[in-house]
Coordinates of C-alpha atoms and ligand atoms in Angstrom, one line a residue:
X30 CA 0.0 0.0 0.0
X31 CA 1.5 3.0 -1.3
X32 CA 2.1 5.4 2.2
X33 CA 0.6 8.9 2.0
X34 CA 2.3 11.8 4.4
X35 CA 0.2 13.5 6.6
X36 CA 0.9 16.8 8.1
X37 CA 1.0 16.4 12.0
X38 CA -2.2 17.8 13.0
X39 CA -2.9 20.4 15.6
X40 CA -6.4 21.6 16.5
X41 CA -7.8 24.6 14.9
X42 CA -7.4 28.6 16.0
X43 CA -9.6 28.8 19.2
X44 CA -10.7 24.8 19.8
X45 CA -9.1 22.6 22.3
X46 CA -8.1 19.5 23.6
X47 CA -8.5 19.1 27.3
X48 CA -6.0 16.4 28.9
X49 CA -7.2 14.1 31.7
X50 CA -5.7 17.0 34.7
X51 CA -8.0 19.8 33.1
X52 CA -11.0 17.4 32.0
X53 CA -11.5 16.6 35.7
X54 CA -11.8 19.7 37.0
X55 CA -14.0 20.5 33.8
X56 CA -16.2 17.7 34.9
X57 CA -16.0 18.3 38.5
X58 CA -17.7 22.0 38.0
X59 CA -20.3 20.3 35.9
X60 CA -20.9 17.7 38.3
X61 CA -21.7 20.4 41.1
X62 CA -23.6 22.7 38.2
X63 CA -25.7 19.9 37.9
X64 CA -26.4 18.4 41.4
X65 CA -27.6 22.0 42.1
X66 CA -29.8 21.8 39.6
X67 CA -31.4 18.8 41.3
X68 CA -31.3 20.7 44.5
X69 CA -33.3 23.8 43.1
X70 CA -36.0 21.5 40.8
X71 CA -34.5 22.4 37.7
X72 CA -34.9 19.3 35.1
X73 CA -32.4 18.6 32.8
X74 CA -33.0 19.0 29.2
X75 CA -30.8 18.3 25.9
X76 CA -31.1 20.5 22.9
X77 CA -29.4 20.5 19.6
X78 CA -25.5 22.2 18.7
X79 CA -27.2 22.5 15.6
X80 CA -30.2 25.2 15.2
X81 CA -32.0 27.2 12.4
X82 CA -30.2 30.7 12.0
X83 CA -33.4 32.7 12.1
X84 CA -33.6 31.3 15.5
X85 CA -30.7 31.8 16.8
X86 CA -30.4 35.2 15.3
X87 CA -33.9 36.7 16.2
X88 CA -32.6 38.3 19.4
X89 CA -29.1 37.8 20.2
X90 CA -27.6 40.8 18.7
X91 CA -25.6 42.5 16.5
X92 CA -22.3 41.3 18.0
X93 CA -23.1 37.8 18.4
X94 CA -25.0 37.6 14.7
X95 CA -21.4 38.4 13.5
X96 CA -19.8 35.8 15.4
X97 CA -21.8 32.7 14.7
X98 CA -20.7 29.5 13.1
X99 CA -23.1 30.0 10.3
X100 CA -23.2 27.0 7.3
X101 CA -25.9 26.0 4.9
X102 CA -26.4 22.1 5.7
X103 CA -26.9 19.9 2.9
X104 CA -30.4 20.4 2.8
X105 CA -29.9 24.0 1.8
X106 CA -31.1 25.0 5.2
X107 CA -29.3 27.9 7.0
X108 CA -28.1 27.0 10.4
X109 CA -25.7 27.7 12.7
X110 CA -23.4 26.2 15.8
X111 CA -25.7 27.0 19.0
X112 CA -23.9 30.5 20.3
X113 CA -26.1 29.9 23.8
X114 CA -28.5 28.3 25.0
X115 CA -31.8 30.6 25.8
X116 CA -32.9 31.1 22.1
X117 CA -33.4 26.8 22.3
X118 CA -34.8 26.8 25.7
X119 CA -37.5 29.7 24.4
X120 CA -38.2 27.5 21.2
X121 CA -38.7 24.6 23.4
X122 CA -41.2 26.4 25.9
X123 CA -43.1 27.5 23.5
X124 CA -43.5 24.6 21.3
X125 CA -43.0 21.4 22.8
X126 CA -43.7 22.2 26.1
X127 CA -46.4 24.9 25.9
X128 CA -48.4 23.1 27.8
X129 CA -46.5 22.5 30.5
X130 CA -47.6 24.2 34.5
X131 CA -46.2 27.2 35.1
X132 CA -43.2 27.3 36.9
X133 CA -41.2 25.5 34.6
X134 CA -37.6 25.1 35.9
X135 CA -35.3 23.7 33.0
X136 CA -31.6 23.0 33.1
X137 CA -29.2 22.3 30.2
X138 CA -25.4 21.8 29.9
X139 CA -23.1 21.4 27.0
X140 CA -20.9 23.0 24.7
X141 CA -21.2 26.1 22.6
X142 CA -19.6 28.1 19.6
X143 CA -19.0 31.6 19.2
X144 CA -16.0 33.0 16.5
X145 CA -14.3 35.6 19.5
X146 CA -10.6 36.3 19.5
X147 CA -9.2 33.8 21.2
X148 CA -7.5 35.1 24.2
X149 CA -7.3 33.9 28.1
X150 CA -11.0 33.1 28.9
X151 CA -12.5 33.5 25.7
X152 CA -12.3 30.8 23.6
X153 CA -14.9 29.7 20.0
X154 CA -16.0 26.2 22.2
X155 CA -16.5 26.5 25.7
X156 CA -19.1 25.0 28.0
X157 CA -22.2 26.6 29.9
X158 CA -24.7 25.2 32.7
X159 CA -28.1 27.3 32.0
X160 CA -30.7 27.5 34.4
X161 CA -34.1 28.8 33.1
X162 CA -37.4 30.1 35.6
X163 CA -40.2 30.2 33.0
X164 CA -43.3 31.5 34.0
X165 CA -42.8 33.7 36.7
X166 CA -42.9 37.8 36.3
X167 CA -42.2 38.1 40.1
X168 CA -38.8 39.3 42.0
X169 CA -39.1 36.4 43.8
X170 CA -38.0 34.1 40.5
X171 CA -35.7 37.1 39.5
X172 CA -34.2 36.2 43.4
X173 CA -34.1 32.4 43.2
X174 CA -31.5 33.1 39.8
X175 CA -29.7 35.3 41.9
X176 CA -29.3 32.5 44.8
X177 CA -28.5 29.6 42.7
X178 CA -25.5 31.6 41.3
X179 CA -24.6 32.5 44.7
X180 CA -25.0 28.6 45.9
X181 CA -22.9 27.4 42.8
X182 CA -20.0 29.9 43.7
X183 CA -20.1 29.1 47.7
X184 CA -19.9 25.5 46.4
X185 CA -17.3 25.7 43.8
X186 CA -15.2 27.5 46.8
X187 CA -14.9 30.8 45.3
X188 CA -14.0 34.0 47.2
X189 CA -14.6 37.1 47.4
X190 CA -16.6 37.5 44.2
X191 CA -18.8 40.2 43.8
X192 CA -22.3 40.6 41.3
X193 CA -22.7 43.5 38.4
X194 CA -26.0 43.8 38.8
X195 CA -28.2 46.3 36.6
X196 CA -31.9 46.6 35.0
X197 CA -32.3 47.0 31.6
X198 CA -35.8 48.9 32.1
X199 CA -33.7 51.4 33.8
X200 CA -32.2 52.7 30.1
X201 CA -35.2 51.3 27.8
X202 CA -37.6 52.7 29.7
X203 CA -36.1 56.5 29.5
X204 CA -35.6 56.0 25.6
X205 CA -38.9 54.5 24.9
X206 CA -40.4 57.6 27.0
X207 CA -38.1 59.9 24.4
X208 CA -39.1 57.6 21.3
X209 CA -36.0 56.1 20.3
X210 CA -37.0 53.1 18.2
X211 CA -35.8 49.6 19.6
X212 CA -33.3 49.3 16.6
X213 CA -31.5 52.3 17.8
X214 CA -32.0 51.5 21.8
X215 CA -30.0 48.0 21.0
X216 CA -27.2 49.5 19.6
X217 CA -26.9 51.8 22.4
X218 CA -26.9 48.8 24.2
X219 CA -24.1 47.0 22.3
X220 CA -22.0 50.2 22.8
X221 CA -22.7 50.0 26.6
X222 CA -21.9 46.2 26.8
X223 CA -18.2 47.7 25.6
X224 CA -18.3 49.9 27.6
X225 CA -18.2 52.7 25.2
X226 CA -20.3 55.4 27.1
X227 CA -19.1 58.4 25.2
X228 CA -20.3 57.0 22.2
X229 CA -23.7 55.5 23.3
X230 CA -24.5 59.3 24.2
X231 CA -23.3 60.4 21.0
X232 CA -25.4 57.6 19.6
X233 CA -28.5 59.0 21.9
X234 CA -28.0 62.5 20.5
X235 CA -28.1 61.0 17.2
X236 CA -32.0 59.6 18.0
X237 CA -33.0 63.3 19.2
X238 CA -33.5 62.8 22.6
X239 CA -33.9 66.0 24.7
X240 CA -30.8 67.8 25.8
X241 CA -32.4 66.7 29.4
X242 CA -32.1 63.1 28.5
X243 CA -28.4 63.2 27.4
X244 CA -27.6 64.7 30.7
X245 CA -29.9 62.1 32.4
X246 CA -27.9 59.2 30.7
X247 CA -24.5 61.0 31.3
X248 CA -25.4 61.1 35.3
X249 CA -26.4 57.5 35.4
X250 CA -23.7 56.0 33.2
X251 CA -22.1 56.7 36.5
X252 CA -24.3 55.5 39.3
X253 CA -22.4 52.9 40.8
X254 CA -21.8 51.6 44.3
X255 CA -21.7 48.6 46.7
X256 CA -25.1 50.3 48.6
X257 CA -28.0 49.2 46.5
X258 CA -30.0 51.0 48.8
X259 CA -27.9 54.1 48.2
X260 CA -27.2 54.0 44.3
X261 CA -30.9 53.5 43.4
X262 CA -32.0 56.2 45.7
X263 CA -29.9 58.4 43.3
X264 CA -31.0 56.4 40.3
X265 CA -34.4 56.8 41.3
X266 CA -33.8 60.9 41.5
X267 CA -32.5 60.6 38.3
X268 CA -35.5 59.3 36.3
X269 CA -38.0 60.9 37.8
X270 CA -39.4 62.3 34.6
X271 CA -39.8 58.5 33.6
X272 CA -42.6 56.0 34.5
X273 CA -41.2 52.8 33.8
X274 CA -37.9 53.3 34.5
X275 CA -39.1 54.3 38.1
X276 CA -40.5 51.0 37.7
X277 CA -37.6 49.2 37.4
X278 CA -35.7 50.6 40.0
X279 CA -38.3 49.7 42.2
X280 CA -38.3 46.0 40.9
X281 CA -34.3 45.8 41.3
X282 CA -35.3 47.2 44.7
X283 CA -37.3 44.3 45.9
X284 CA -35.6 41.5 44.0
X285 CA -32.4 42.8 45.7
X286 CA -34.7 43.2 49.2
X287 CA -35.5 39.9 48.7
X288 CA -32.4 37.9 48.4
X289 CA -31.1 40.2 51.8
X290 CA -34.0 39.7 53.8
X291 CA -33.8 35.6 52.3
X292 CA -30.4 35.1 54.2
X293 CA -28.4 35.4 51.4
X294 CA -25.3 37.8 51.4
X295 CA -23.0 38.0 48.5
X296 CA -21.4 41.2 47.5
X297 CA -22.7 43.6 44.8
X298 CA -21.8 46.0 42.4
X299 CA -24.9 48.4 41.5
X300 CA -24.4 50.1 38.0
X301 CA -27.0 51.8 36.3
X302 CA -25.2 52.3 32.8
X303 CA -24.7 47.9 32.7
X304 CA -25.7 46.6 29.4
X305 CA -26.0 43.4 27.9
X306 CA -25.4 42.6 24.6
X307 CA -28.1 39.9 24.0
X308 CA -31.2 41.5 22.9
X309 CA -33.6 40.1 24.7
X310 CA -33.0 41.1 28.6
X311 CA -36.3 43.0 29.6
X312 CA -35.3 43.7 33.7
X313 CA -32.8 42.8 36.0
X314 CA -29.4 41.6 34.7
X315 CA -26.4 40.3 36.4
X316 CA -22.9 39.0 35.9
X317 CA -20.6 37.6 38.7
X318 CA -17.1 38.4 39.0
X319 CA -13.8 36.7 40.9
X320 CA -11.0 39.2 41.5
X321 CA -8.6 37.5 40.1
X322 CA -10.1 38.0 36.8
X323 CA -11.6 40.9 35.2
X324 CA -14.2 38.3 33.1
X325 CA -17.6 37.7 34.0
X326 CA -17.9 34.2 35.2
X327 CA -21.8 34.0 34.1
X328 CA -23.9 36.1 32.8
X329 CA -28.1 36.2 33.6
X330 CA -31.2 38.1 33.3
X331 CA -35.4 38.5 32.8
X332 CA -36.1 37.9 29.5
X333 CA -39.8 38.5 29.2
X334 CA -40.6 38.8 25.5
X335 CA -38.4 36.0 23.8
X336 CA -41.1 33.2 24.0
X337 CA -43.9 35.0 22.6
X338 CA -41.6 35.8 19.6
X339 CA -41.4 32.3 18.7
X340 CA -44.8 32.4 18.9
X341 CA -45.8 30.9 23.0
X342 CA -48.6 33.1 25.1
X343 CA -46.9 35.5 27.3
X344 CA -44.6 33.9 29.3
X345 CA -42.1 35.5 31.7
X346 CA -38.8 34.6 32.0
X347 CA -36.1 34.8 34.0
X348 CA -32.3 32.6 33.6
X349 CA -28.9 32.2 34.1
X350 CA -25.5 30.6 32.3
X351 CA -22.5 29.9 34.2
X352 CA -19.5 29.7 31.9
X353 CA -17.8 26.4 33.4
X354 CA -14.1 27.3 31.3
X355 CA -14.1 30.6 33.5
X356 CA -15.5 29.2 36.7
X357 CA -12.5 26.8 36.5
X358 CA -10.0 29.1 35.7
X359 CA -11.1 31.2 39.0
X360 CA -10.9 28.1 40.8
X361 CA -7.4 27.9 39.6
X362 CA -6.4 31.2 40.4
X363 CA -7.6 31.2 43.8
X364 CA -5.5 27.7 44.6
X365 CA -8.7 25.5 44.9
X366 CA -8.0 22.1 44.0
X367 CA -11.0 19.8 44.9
X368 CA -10.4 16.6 45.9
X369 CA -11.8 15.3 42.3
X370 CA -10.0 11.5 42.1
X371 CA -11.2 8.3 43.4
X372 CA -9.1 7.8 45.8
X373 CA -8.2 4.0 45.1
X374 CA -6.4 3.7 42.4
X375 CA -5.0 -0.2 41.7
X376 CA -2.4 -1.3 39.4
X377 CA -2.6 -5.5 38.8
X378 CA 0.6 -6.6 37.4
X379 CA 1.1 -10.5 36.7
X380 CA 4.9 -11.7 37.0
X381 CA 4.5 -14.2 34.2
X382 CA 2.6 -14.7 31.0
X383 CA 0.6 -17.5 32.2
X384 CA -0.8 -15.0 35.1
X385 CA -2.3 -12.7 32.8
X386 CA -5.8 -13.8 32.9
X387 CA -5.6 -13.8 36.3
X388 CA -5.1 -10.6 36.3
X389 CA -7.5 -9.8 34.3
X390 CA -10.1 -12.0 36.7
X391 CA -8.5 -9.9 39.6
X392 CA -9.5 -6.2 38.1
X393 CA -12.8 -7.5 37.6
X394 CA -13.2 -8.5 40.6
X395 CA -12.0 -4.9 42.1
X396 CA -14.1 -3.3 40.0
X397 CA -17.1 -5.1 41.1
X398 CA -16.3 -3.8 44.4
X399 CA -16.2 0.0 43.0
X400 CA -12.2 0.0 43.5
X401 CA -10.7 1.0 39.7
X402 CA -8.3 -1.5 38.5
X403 CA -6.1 -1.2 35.7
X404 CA -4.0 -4.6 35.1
X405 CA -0.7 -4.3 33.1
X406 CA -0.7 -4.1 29.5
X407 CA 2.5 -3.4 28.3
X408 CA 4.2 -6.8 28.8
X409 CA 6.7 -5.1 31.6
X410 CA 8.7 -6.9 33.7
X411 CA 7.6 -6.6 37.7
X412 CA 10.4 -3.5 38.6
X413 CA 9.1 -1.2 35.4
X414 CA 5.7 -1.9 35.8
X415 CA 5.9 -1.0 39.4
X416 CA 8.1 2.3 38.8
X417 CA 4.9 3.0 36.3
X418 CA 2.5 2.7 38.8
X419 CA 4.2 5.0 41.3
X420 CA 4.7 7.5 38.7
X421 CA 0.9 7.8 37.7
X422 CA 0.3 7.7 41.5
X423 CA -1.7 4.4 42.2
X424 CA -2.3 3.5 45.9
X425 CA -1.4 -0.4 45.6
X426 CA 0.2 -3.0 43.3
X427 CA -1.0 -6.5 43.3
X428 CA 1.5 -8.8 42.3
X429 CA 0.2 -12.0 40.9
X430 CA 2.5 -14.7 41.1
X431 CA 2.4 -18.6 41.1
X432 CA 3.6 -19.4 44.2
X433 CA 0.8 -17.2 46.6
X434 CA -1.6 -18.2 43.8
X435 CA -1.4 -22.0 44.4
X436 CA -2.7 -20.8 48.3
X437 CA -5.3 -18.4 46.1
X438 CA -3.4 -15.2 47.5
X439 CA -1.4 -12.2 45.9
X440 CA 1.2 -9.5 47.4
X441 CA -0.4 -6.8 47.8
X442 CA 1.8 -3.5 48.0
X443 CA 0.7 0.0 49.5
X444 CA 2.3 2.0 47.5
X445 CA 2.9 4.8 50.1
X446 CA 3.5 3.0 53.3
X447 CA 6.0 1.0 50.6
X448 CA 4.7 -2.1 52.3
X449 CA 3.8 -5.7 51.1
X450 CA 1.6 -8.6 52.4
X451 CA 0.8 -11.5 51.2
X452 CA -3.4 -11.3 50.9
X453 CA -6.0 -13.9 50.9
X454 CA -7.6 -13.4 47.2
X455 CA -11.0 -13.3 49.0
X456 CA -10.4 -10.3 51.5
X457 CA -8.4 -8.7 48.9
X458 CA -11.4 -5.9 48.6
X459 CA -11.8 -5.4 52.1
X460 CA -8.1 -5.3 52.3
X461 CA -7.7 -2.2 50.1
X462 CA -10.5 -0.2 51.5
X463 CA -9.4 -0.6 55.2
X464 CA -6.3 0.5 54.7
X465 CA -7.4 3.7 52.6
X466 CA -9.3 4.1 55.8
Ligands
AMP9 P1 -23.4 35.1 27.7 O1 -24.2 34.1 27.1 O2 -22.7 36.0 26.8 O3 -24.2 35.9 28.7 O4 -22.3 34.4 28.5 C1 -22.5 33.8 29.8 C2 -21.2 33.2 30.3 O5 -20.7 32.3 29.3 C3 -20.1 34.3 30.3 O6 -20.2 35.0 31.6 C4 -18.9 33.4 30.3 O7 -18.6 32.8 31.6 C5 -19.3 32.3 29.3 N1 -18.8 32.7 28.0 C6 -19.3 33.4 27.1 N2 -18.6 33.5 26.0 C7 -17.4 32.8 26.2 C8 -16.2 32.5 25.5 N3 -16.1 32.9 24.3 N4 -15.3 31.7 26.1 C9 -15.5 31.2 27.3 N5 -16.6 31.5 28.1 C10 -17.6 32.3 27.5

């Protein structure tokens, strides 16, 4: 067969491989993401990579439109790499489970796709836990969000992180008042997710809002403080020409009442000019931040509108994502390093061909007992195969040899105390977890 050479093969600009060390700490975050789920009520859910474009685009946003992994499939149809998760969750509720009793608590976990720059943090596949509140309009689902984020962060062991918290009716509500069409108010809002304030209120000026207005947006762009009680008194001064944005000072208010008064205490960051990209945020909207890195580590909000464009009743919303990359990278930073491993870990090595089944027999056996097993593989003599199964830290050895065989026993070896017995095959089990203690 004639041999063709192939390049060696790396993985492409922004996609990566993660090696067993970083996998388990991958899988450790999603393991907690979802047992909280369970704790809160939320039920799990799957959903496609793969969704219609129109779907995904309807309400995520300039900035995220232009970063889509956008193909025609062979069907013709236009369709993109899922960029998040609530545009699927808003299909499902209001097709497939329309009918379902109000609340509806629905978790999902998996990977998405967004074309960013890579850079530390960001990357075109990373991983998300979503949790979504469906059907509730009330401060009280607004503070359950709010809880569950705190819960996952306590849990995870992270310190000394702190909550951007905003409301978009604050800004909407002041340019609806001054008739700035919805087209225009988003891209106000993508220039205030950049942080770009001089240009949003160049962008307002541009819409013809009074000269009152400008200065109204200029004040609040920065209202910010740790005292919610404090920062929306001012905010509230602020737009007291404007109904609904009074309104939504006075829902952050009692969402934020709520949570206190609930027990829960996690430090905030009140900032009146905060913007989200995505389209669809109707109220409150929050991000959570470790010190350590000037990221947000999720990103949630009340979305109140989304499921009755795809075409549900009215249905209130409110939901969260925790980006699982960055929540690992924080638990990096700040030195945590759960205790992720089964403990047990057993190496079988046989000193002779003929013992190899045995060994083989042996691991099943372990394994039946919940202790993981690996027997030898490589055909090793007893000395390498034991300097192998120091070096990938296993806790014992069990040597299989003829002569403890012929009594059914093996040596077994604990691998830090550096000391072998000769083991009855039948309390070999017992044997291992006693002394793990
Ligand atoms: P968003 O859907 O934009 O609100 O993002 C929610 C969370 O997902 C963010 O706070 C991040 O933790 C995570 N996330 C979003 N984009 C990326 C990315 N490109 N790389 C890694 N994590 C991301």
């Amino acid at each position: 067969m004639q041999r063709i050479e192939m390049p060696r093969f790396n993985t492409i600009r922004g996609m990566r491989d993660f090696l067993p060390k970083h996998t388990e700490r991958m899988r450790y975050a999603e393991g907690l993401s979802r047992e909280l789920a369970g704790l809160y009520g939320y039920e799990e859910v799957i959903t496609p990579i793969v969704e219609s474009y129109k779907l995904l685009a309807a309400k995520s946003g300039e900035e995220m439109k232009q970063r889509m992994y956008t193909f025609k499939d062979l069907g013709g149809r236009k369709v993109a790499l899922r960029p998040e998760f609530t545009a699927s969750i808003a299909r499902l509720v209001a097709g497939k489970m329309r009918n379902e009793p109000k609340p509806m608590r629905l978790f999902c976990m998996g990977s998405l796709y967004r074309y960013d720059e890579p850079q530390y943090g960001r990357f075109r596949e990373f991983w998300q836990a979503d949790y979504e509140l469906i059907g509730s309009e009330k401060p009280e689902a607004d503070a359950e969000i709010l809880t569950l984020t705190n819960d996952l962060m306590e849990r995870l062991g992270l310190r000394n992180y702190h909550f951007r918290i905003g409301h978009m009716g604050i800004l909407r509500g002041i340019l609806s008042q001054e008739n700035v069409e919805e087209e225009s108010q988003n891209r106000l809002m993508q220039l205030l997710d950049k942080k770009q304030r001089d240009e949003a209120l160049i962008a307002a000026r541009n819409c013809n809002v009074s000269e009152e207005c400008v200065g109204t947006l200029k004040r609040l762009f920065k209202a910010k403080g740790k005292e919610p009680s404090r920062v929306l008194r001012r905010v509230k001064e602020e737009v007291e020409e404007y109904g609904s944005a009074i309104a939504a000072v006075e829902n952050l208010w009692d969402i934020l009442e709520l949570v206190r008064d609930g027990g829960v205490k996690f430090e905030i960051v009140i900032e009146a000019g905060f913007a989200r990209g995505l389209e669809y945020y109707t109220g409150l909207i929050f991000e959570p931040y470790a010190p350590e890195l000037d990221i947000a580590l999720g990103g949630g909000g009340r979305y109140d509108k989304l499921i009755e464009l795809f075409g549900g009743g009215p249905t209130a919303a409110v939901g969260v994502a925790h980006g699982i990359d960055r929540l690992v990278l924080a638990m990096k930073k700040q030195k945590i390093s759960p205790r992720i491993r089964e403990e047990k870990r057993v190496v079988i090595i046989p000193i002779s061909d003929e013992l190899k089944a045995k060994a083989i027999e042996l691991s099943l056996m372990l394994r039946e007992a919940k202790i993981p097993a690996e027997a030898e593989v490589m055909g090793r003599t007893v000395s390498r195969a034991l300097e192998d199964a120091d070096r990938k830290g296993a806790t014992h050895t069990i040597l299989v040899g003829p002569d403890e065989l012929r009594e059914d026993k093996v040596s077994l070896r604990d691998m830090k105390k550096r000391e072998q017995r000769v083991i009855e095959i039948k309390n070999l089990c017992e044997e291992i977890e006693w002394s793990m203690g």
